[in-house]
JSON list of C-alpha atoms in Angstrom, two decimals:
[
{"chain": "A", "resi": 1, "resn": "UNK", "atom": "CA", "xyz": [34.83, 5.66, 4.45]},
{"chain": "A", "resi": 2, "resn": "UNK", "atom": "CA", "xyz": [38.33, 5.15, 2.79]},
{"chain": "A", "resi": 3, "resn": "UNK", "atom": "CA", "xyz": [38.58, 1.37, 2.37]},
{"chain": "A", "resi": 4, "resn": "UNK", "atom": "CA", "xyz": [39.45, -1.71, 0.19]},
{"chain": "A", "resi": 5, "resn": "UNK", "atom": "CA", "xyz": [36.30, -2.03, -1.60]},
{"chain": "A", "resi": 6, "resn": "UNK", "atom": "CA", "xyz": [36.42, -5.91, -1.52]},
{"chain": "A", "resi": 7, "resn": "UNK", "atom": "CA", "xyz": [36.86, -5.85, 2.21]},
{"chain": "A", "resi": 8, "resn": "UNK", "atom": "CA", "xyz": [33.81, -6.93, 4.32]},
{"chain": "A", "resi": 9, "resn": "UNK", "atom": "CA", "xyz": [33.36, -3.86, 6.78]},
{"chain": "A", "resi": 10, "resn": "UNK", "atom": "CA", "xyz": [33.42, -5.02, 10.25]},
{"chain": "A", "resi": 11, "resn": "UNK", "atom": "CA", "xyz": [30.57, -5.32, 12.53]},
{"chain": "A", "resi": 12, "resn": "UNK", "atom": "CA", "xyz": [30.81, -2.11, 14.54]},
{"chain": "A", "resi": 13, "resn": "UNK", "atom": "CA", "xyz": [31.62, -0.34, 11.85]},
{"chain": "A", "resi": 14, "resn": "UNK", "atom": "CA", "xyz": [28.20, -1.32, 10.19]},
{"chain": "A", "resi": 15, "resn": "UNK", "atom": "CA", "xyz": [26.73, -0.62, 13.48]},
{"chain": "A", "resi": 16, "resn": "UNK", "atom": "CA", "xyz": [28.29, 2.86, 13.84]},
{"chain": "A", "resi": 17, "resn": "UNK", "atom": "CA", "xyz": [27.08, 4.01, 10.04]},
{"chain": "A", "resi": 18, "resn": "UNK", "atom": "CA", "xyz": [23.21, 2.95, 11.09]},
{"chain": "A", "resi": 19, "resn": "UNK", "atom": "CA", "xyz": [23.62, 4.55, 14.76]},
{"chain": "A", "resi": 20, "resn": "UNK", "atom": "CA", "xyz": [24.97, 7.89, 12.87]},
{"chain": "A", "resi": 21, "resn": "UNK", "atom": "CA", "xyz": [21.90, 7.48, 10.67]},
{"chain": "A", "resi": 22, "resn": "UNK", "atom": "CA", "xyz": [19.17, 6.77, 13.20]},
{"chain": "A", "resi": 23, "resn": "UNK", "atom": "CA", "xyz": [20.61, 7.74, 16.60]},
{"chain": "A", "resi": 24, "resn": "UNK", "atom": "CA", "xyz": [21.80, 5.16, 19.58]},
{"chain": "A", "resi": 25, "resn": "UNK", "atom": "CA", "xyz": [18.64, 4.30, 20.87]},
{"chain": "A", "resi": 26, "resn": "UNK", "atom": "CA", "xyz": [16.43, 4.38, 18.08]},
{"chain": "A", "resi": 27, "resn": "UNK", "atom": "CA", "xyz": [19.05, 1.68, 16.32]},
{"chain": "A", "resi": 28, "resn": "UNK", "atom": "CA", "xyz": [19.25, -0.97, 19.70]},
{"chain": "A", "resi": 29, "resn": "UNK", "atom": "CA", "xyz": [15.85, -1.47, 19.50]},
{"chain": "A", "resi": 30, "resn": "UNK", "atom": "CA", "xyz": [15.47, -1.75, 15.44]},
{"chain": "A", "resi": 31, "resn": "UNK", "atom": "CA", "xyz": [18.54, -4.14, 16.23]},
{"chain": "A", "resi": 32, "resn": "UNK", "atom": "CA", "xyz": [16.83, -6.14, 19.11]},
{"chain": "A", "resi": 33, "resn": "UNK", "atom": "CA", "xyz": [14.02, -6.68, 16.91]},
{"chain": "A", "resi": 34, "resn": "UNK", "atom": "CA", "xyz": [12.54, -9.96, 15.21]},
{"chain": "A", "resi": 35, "resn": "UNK", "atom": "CA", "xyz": [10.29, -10.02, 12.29]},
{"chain": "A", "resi": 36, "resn": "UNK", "atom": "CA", "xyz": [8.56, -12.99, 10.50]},
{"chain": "A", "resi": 37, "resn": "UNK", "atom": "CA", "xyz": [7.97, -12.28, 6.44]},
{"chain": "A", "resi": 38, "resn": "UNK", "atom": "CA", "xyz": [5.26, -14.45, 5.30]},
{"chain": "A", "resi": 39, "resn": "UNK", "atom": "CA", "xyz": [5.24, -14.49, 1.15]},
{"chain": "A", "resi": 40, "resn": "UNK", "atom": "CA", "xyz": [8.87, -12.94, -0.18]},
{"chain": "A", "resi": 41, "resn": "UNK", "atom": "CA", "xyz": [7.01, -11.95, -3.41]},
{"chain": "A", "resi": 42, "resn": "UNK", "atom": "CA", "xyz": [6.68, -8.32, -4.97]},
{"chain": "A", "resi": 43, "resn": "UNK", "atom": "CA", "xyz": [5.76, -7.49, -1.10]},
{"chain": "A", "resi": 44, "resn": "UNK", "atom": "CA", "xyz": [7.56, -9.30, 1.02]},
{"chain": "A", "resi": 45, "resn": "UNK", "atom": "CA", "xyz": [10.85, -9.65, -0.56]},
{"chain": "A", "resi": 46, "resn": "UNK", "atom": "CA", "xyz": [11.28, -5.64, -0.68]},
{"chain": "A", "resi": 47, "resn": "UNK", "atom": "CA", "xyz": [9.80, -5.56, 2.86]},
{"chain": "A", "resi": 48, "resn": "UNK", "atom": "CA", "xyz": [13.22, -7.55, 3.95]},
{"chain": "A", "resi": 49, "resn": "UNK", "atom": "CA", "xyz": [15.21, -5.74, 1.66]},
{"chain": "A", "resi": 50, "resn": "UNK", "atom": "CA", "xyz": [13.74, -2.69, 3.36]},
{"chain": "A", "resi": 51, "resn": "UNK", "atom": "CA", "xyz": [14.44, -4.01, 6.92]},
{"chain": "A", "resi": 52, "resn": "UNK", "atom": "CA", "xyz": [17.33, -5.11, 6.22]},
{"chain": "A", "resi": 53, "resn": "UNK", "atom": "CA", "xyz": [19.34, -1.90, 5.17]},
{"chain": "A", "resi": 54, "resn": "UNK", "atom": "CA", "xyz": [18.03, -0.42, 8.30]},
{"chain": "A", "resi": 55, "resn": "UNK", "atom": "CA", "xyz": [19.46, -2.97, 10.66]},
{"chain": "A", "resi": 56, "resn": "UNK", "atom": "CA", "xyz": [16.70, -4.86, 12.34]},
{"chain": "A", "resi": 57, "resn": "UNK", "atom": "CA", "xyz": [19.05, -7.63, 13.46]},
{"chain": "A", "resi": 58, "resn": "UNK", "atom": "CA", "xyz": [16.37, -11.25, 12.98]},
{"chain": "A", "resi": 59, "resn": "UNK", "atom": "CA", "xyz": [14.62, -11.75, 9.93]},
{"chain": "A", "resi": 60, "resn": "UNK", "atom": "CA", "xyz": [12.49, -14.87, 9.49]},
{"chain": "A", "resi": 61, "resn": "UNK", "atom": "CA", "xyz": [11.57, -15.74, 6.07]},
{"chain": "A", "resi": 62, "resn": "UNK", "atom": "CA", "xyz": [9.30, -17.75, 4.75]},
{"chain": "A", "resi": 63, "resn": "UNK", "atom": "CA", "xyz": [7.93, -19.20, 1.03]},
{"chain": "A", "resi": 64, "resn": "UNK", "atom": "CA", "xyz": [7.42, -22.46, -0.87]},
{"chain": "A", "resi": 65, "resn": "UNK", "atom": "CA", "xyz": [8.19, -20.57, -4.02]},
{"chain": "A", "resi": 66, "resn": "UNK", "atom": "CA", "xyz": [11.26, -20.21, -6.37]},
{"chain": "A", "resi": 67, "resn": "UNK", "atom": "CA", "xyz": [12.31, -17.49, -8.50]},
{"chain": "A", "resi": 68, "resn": "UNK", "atom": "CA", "xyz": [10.66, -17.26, -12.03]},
{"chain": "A", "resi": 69, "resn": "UNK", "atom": "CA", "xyz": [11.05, -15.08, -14.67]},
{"chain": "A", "resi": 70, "resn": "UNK", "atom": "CA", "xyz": [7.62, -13.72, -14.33]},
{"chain": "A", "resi": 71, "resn": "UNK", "atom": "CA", "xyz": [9.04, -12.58, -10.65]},
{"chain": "A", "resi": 72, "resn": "UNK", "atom": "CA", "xyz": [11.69, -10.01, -11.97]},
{"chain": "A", "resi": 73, "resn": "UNK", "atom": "CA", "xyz": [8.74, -6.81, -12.92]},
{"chain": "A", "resi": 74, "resn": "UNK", "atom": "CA", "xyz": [8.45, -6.23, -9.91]},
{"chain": "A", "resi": 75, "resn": "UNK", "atom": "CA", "xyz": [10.32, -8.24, -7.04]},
{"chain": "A", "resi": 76, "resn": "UNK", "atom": "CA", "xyz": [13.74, -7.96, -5.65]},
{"chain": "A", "resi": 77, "resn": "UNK", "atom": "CA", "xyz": [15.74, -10.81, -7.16]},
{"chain": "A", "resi": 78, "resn": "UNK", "atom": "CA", "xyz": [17.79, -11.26, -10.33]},
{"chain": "A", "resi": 79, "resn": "UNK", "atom": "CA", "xyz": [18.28, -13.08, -13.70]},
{"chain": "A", "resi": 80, "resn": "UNK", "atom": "CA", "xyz": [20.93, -14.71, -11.19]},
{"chain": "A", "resi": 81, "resn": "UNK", "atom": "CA", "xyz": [18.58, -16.04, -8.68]},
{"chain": "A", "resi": 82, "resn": "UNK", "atom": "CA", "xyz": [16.24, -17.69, -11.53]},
{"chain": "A", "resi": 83, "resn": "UNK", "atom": "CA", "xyz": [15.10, -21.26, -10.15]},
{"chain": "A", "resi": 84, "resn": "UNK", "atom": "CA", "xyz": [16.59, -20.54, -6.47]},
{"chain": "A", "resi": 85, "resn": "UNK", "atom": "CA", "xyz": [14.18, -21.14, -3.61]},
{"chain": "A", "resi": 86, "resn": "UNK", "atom": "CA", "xyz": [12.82, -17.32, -2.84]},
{"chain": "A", "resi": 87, "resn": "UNK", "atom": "CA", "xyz": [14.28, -17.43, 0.48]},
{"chain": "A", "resi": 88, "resn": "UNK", "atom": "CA", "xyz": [18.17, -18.74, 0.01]},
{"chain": "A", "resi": 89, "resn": "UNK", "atom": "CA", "xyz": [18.01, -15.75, -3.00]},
{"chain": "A", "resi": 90, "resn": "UNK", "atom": "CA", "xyz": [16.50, -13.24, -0.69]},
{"chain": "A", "resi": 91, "resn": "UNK", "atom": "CA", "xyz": [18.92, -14.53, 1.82]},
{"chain": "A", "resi": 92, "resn": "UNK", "atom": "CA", "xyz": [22.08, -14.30, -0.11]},
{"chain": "A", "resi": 93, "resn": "UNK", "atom": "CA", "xyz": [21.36, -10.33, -1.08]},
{"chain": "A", "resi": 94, "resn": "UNK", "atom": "CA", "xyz": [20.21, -9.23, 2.62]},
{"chain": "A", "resi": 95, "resn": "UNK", "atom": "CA", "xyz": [23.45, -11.30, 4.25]},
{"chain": "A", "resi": 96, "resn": "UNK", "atom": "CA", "xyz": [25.92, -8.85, 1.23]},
{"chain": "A", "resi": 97, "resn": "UNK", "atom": "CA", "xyz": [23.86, -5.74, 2.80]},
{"chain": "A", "resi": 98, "resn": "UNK", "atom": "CA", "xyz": [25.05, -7.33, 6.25]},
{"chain": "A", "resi": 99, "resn": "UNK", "atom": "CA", "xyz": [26.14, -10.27, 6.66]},
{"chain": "A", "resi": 100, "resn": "UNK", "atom": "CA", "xyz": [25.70, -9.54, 10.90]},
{"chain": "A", "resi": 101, "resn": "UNK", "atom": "CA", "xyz": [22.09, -10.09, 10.86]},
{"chain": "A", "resi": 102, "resn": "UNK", "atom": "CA", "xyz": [20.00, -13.30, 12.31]},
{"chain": "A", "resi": 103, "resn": "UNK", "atom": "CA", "xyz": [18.56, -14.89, 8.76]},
{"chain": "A", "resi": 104, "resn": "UNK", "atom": "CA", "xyz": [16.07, -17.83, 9.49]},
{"chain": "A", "resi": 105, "resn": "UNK", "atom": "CA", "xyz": [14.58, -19.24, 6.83]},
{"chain": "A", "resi": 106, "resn": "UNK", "atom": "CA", "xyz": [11.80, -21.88, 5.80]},
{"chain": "A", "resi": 107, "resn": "UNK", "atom": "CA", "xyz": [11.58, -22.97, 2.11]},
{"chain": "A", "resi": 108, "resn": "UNK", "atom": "CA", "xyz": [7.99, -24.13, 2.90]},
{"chain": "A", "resi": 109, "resn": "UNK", "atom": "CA", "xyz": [4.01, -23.39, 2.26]},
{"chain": "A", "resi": 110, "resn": "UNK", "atom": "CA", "xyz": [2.43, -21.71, 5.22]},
{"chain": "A", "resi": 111, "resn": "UNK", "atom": "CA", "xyz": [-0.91, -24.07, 6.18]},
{"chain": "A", "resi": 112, "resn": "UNK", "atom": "CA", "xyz": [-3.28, -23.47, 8.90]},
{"chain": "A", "resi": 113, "resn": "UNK", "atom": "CA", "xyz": [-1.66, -26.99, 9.88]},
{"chain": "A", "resi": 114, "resn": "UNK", "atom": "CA", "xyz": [1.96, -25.93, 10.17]},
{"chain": "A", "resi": 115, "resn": "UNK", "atom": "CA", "xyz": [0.83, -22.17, 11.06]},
{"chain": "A", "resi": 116, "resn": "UNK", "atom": "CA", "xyz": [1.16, -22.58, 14.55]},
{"chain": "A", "resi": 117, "resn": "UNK", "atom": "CA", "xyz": [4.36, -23.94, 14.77]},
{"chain": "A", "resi": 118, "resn": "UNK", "atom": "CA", "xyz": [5.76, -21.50, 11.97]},
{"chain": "A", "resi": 119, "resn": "UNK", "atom": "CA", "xyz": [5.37, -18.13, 13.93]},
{"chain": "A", "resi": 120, "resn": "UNK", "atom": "CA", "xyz": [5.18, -19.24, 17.85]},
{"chain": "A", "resi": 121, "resn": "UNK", "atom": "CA", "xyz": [7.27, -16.78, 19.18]},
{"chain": "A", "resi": 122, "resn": "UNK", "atom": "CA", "xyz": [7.56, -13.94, 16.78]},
{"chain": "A", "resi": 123, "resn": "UNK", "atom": "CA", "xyz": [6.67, -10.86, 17.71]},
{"chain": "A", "resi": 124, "resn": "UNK", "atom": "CA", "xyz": [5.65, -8.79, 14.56]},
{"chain": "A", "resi": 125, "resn": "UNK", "atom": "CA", "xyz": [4.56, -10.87, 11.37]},
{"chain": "A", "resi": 126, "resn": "UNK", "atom": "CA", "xyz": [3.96, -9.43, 8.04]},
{"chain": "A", "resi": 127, "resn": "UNK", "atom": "CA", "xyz": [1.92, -10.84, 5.56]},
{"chain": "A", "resi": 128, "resn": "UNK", "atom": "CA", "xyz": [2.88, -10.50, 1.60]},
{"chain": "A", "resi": 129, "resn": "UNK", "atom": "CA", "xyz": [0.89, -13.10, -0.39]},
{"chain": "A", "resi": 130, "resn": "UNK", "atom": "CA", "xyz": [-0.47, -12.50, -3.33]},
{"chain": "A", "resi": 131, "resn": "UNK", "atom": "CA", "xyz": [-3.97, -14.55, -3.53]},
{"chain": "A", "resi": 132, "resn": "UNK", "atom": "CA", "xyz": [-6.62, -13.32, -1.30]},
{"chain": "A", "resi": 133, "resn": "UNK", "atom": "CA", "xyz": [-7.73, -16.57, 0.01]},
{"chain": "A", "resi": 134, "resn": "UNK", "atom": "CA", "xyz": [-3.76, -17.62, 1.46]},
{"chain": "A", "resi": 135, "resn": "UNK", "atom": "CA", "xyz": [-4.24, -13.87, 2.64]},
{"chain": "A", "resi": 136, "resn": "UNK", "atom": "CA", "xyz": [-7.58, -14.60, 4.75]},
{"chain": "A", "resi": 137, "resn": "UNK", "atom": "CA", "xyz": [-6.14, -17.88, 5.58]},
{"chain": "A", "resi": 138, "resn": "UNK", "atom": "CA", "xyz": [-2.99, -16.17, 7.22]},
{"chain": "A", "resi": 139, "resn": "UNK", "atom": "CA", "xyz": [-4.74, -13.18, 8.88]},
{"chain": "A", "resi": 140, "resn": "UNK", "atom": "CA", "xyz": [-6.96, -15.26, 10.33]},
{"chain": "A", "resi": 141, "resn": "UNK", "atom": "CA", "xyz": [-4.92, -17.84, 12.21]},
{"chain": "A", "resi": 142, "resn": "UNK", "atom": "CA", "xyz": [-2.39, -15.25, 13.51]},
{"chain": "A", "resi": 143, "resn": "UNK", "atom": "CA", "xyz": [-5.37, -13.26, 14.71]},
{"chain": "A", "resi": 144, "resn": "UNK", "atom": "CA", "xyz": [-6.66, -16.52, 16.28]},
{"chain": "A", "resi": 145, "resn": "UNK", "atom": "CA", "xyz": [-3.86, -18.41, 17.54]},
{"chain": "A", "resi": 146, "resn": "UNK", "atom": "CA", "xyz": [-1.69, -15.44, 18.26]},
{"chain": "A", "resi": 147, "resn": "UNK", "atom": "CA", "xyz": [-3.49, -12.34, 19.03]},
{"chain": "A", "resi": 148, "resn": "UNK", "atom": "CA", "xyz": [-0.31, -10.51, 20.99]},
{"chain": "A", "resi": 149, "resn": "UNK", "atom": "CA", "xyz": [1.49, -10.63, 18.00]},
{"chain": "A", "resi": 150, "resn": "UNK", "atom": "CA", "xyz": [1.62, -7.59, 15.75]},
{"chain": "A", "resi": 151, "resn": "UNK", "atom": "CA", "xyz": [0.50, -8.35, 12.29]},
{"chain": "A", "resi": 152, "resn": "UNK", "atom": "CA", "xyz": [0.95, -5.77, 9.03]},
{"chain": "A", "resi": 153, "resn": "UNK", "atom": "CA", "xyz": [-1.05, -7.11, 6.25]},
{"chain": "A", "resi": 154, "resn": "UNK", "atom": "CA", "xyz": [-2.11, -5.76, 2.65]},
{"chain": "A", "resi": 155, "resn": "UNK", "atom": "CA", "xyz": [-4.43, -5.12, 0.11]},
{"chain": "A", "resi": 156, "resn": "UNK", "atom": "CA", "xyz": [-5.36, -3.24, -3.07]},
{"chain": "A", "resi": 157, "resn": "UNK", "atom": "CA", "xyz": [-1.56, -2.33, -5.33]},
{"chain": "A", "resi": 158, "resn": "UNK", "atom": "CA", "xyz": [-2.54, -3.45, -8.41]},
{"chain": "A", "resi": 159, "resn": "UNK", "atom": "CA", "xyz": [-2.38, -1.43, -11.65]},
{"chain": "A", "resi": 160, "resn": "UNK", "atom": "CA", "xyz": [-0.85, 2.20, -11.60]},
{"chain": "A", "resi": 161, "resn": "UNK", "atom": "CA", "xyz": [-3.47, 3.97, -10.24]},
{"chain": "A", "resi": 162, "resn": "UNK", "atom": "CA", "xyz": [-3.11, 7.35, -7.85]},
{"chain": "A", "resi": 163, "resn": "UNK", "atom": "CA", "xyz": [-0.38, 6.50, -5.29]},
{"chain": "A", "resi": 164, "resn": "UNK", "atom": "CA", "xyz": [-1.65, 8.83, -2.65]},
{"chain": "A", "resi": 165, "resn": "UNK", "atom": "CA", "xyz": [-4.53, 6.29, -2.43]},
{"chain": "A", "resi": 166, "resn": "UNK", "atom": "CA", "xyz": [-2.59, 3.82, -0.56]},
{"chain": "A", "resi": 167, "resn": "UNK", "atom": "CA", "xyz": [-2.48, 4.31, 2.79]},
{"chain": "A", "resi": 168, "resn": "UNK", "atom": "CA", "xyz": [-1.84, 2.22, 6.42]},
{"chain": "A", "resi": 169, "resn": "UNK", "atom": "CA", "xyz": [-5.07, 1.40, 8.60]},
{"chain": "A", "resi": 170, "resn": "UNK", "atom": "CA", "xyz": [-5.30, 0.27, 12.03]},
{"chain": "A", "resi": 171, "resn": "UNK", "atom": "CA", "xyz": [-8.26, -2.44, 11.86]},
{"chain": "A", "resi": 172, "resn": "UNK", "atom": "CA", "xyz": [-8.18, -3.46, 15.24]},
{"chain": "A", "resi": 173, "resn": "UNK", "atom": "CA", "xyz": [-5.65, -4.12, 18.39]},
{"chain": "A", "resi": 174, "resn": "UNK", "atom": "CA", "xyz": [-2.23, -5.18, 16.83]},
{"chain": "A", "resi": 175, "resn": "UNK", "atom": "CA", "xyz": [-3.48, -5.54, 13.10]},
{"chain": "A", "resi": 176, "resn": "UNK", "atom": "CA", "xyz": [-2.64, -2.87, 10.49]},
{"chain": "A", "resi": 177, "resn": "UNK", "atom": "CA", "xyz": [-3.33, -2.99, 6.55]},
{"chain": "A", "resi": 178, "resn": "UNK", "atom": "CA", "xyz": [-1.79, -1.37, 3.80]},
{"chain": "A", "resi": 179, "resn": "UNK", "atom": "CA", "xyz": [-2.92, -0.80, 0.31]},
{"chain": "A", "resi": 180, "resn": "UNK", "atom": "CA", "xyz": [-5.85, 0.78, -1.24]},
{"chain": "A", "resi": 181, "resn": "UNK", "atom": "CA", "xyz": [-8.27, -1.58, 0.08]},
{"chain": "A", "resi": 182, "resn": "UNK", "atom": "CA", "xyz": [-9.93, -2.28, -3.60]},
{"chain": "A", "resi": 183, "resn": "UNK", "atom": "CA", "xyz": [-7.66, -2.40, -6.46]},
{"chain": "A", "resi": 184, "resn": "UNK", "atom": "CA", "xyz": [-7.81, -6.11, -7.66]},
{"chain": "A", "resi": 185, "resn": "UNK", "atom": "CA", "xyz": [-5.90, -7.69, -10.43]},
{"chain": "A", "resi": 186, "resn": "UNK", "atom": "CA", "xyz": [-7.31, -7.60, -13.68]},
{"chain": "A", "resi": 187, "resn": "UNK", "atom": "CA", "xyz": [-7.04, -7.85, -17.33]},
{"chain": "A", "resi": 188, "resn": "UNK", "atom": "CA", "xyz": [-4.59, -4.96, -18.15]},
{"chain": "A", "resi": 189, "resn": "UNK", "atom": "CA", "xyz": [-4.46, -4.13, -14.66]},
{"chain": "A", "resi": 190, "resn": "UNK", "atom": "CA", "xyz": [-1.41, -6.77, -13.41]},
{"chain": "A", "resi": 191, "resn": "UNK", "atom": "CA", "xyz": [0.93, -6.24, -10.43]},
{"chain": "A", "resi": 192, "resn": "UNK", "atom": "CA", "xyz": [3.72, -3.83, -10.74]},
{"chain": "A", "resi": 193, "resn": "UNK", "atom": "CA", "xyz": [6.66, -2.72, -9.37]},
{"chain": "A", "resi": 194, "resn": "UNK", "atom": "CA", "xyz": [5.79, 1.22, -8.54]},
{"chain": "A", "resi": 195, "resn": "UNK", "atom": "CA", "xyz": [2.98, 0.47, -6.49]},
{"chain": "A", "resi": 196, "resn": "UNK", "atom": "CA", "xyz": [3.80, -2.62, -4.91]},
{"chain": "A", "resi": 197, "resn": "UNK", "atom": "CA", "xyz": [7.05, -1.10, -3.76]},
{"chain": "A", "resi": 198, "resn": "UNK", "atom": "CA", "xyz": [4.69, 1.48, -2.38]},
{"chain": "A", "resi": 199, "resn": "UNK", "atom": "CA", "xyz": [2.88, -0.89, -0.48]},
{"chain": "A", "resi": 200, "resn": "UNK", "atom": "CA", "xyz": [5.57, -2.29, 0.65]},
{"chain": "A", "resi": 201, "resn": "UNK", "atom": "CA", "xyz": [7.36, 0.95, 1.92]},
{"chain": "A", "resi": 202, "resn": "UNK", "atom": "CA", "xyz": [3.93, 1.41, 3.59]},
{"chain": "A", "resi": 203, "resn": "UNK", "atom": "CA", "xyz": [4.13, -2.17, 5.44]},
{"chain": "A", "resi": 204, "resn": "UNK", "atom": "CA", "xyz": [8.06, -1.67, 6.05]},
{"chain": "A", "resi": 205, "resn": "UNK", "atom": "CA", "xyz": [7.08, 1.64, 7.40]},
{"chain": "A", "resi": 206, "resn": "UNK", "atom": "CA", "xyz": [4.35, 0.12, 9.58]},
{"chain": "A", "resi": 207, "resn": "UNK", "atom": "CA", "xyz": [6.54, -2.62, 11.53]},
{"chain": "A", "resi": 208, "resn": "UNK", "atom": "CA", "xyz": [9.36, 0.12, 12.12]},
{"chain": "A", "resi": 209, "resn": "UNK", "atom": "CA", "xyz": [6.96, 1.97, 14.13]},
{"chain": "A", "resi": 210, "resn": "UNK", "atom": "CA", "xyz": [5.72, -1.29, 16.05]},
{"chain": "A", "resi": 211, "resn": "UNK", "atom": "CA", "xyz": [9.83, -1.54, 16.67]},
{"chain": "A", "resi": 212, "resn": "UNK", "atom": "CA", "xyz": [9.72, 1.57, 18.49]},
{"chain": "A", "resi": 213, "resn": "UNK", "atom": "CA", "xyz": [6.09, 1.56, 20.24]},
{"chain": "A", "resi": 214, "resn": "UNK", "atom": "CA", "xyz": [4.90, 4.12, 18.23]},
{"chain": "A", "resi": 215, "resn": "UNK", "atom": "CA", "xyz": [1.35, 1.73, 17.13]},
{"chain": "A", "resi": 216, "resn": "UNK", "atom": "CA", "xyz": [-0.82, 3.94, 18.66]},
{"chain": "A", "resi": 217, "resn": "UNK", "atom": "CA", "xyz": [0.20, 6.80, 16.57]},
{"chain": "A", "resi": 218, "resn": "UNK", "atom": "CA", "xyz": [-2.37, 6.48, 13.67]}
]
């Protein structure tokens, strides 16, 4: 595409790149589709990234957190985005891959109090937290309160262990996990970015196939 490099590309012609790329009808219903992000961490905030270069049109994210240092080994923000809420910096970089998509965020903790009113409506939800008991906590309510919704959950990326272990499980109706299913953190054995972004392909990879009904396929 021969153009201005500092002029934004127009709407259809974003649309006409990702419907070259993924065919017609595969890209209406990736662009039809709504997804909740629960945690925009090492998982989470390359699960958007993720979603968001392929053109699923409404994103809802969703953290209390803001960026740290400590954040940059393995998740997608920059020494730019230091001390920004997670989700106006996750925001920001998905709106400059296209700024046509639905963003809605919510720069708050996710309690089984406000739970209920944070994800009424949505149709798939991923969960990306990073300590086990906000996982459980999460998991548990959308499997309780909301038990149409599709829900792509993790565990076990720790380390750098074999990346062929991590793989994408269908628990039960509408809930799906991805990881390893054992790999803790420990001493030595911290969180980084080759298999988290793993992972996270795996999750990102998981909801596209909810997009297009293809959930029974594994």
């Amino acid at each position: 595409m021969d153009m201005d490099r500092k002029k934004v590309p127009t709407k259809q012609e974003i649309d006409e790149v990702l419907c070259a790329r993924h065919g017609r009808a595969v890209q209406a219903k990736l662009s039809s589709a709504r997804v909740a992000i629960a945690g925009l961490g090492g998982l989470g905030s390359n699960v958007a990234i993720q979603l968001a270069r392929i053109g699923v049109g409404h994103l809802h994210l969703i953290d209390f957190d803001c960026v740290d240092l400590t954040n940059l080994n393995r998740q997608h923000y920059f020494i730019r985005h230091l001390g920004r809420p997670k989700t106006e910096a996750l925001r920001e970089q998905i709106l400059e891959l296209n700024p046509y998509l639905e963003i809605q965020t919510d720069f708050v903790r996710i309690t089984q109090e406000n739970l209920e009113a944070l994800f009424a409506g949505e149709q798939i939800v991923c969960e990306a937290f990073d300590v086990p008991e906000n996982k459980a906590m999460l998991v548990n309510g959308i499997l309780e309160k909301f038990p149409q919704i599709k829900l792509v959950s993790a565990s076990g990326m720790a380390g750098f262990g074999d990346s062929n272990q991590i793989h994408t499980r269908k628990v039960m109706k509408n809930f799906y996990l991805c990881g390893d299913e054992t790999t803790e953190i420990a001493p030595g054995r911290g969180l980084m970015a080759p298999r988290v972004a793993i992972c996270a392909s795996h999750e990102t990879n998981m909801i596209v196939r909810l997009i297009l009904g293809q959930d029974d396929a594994i």
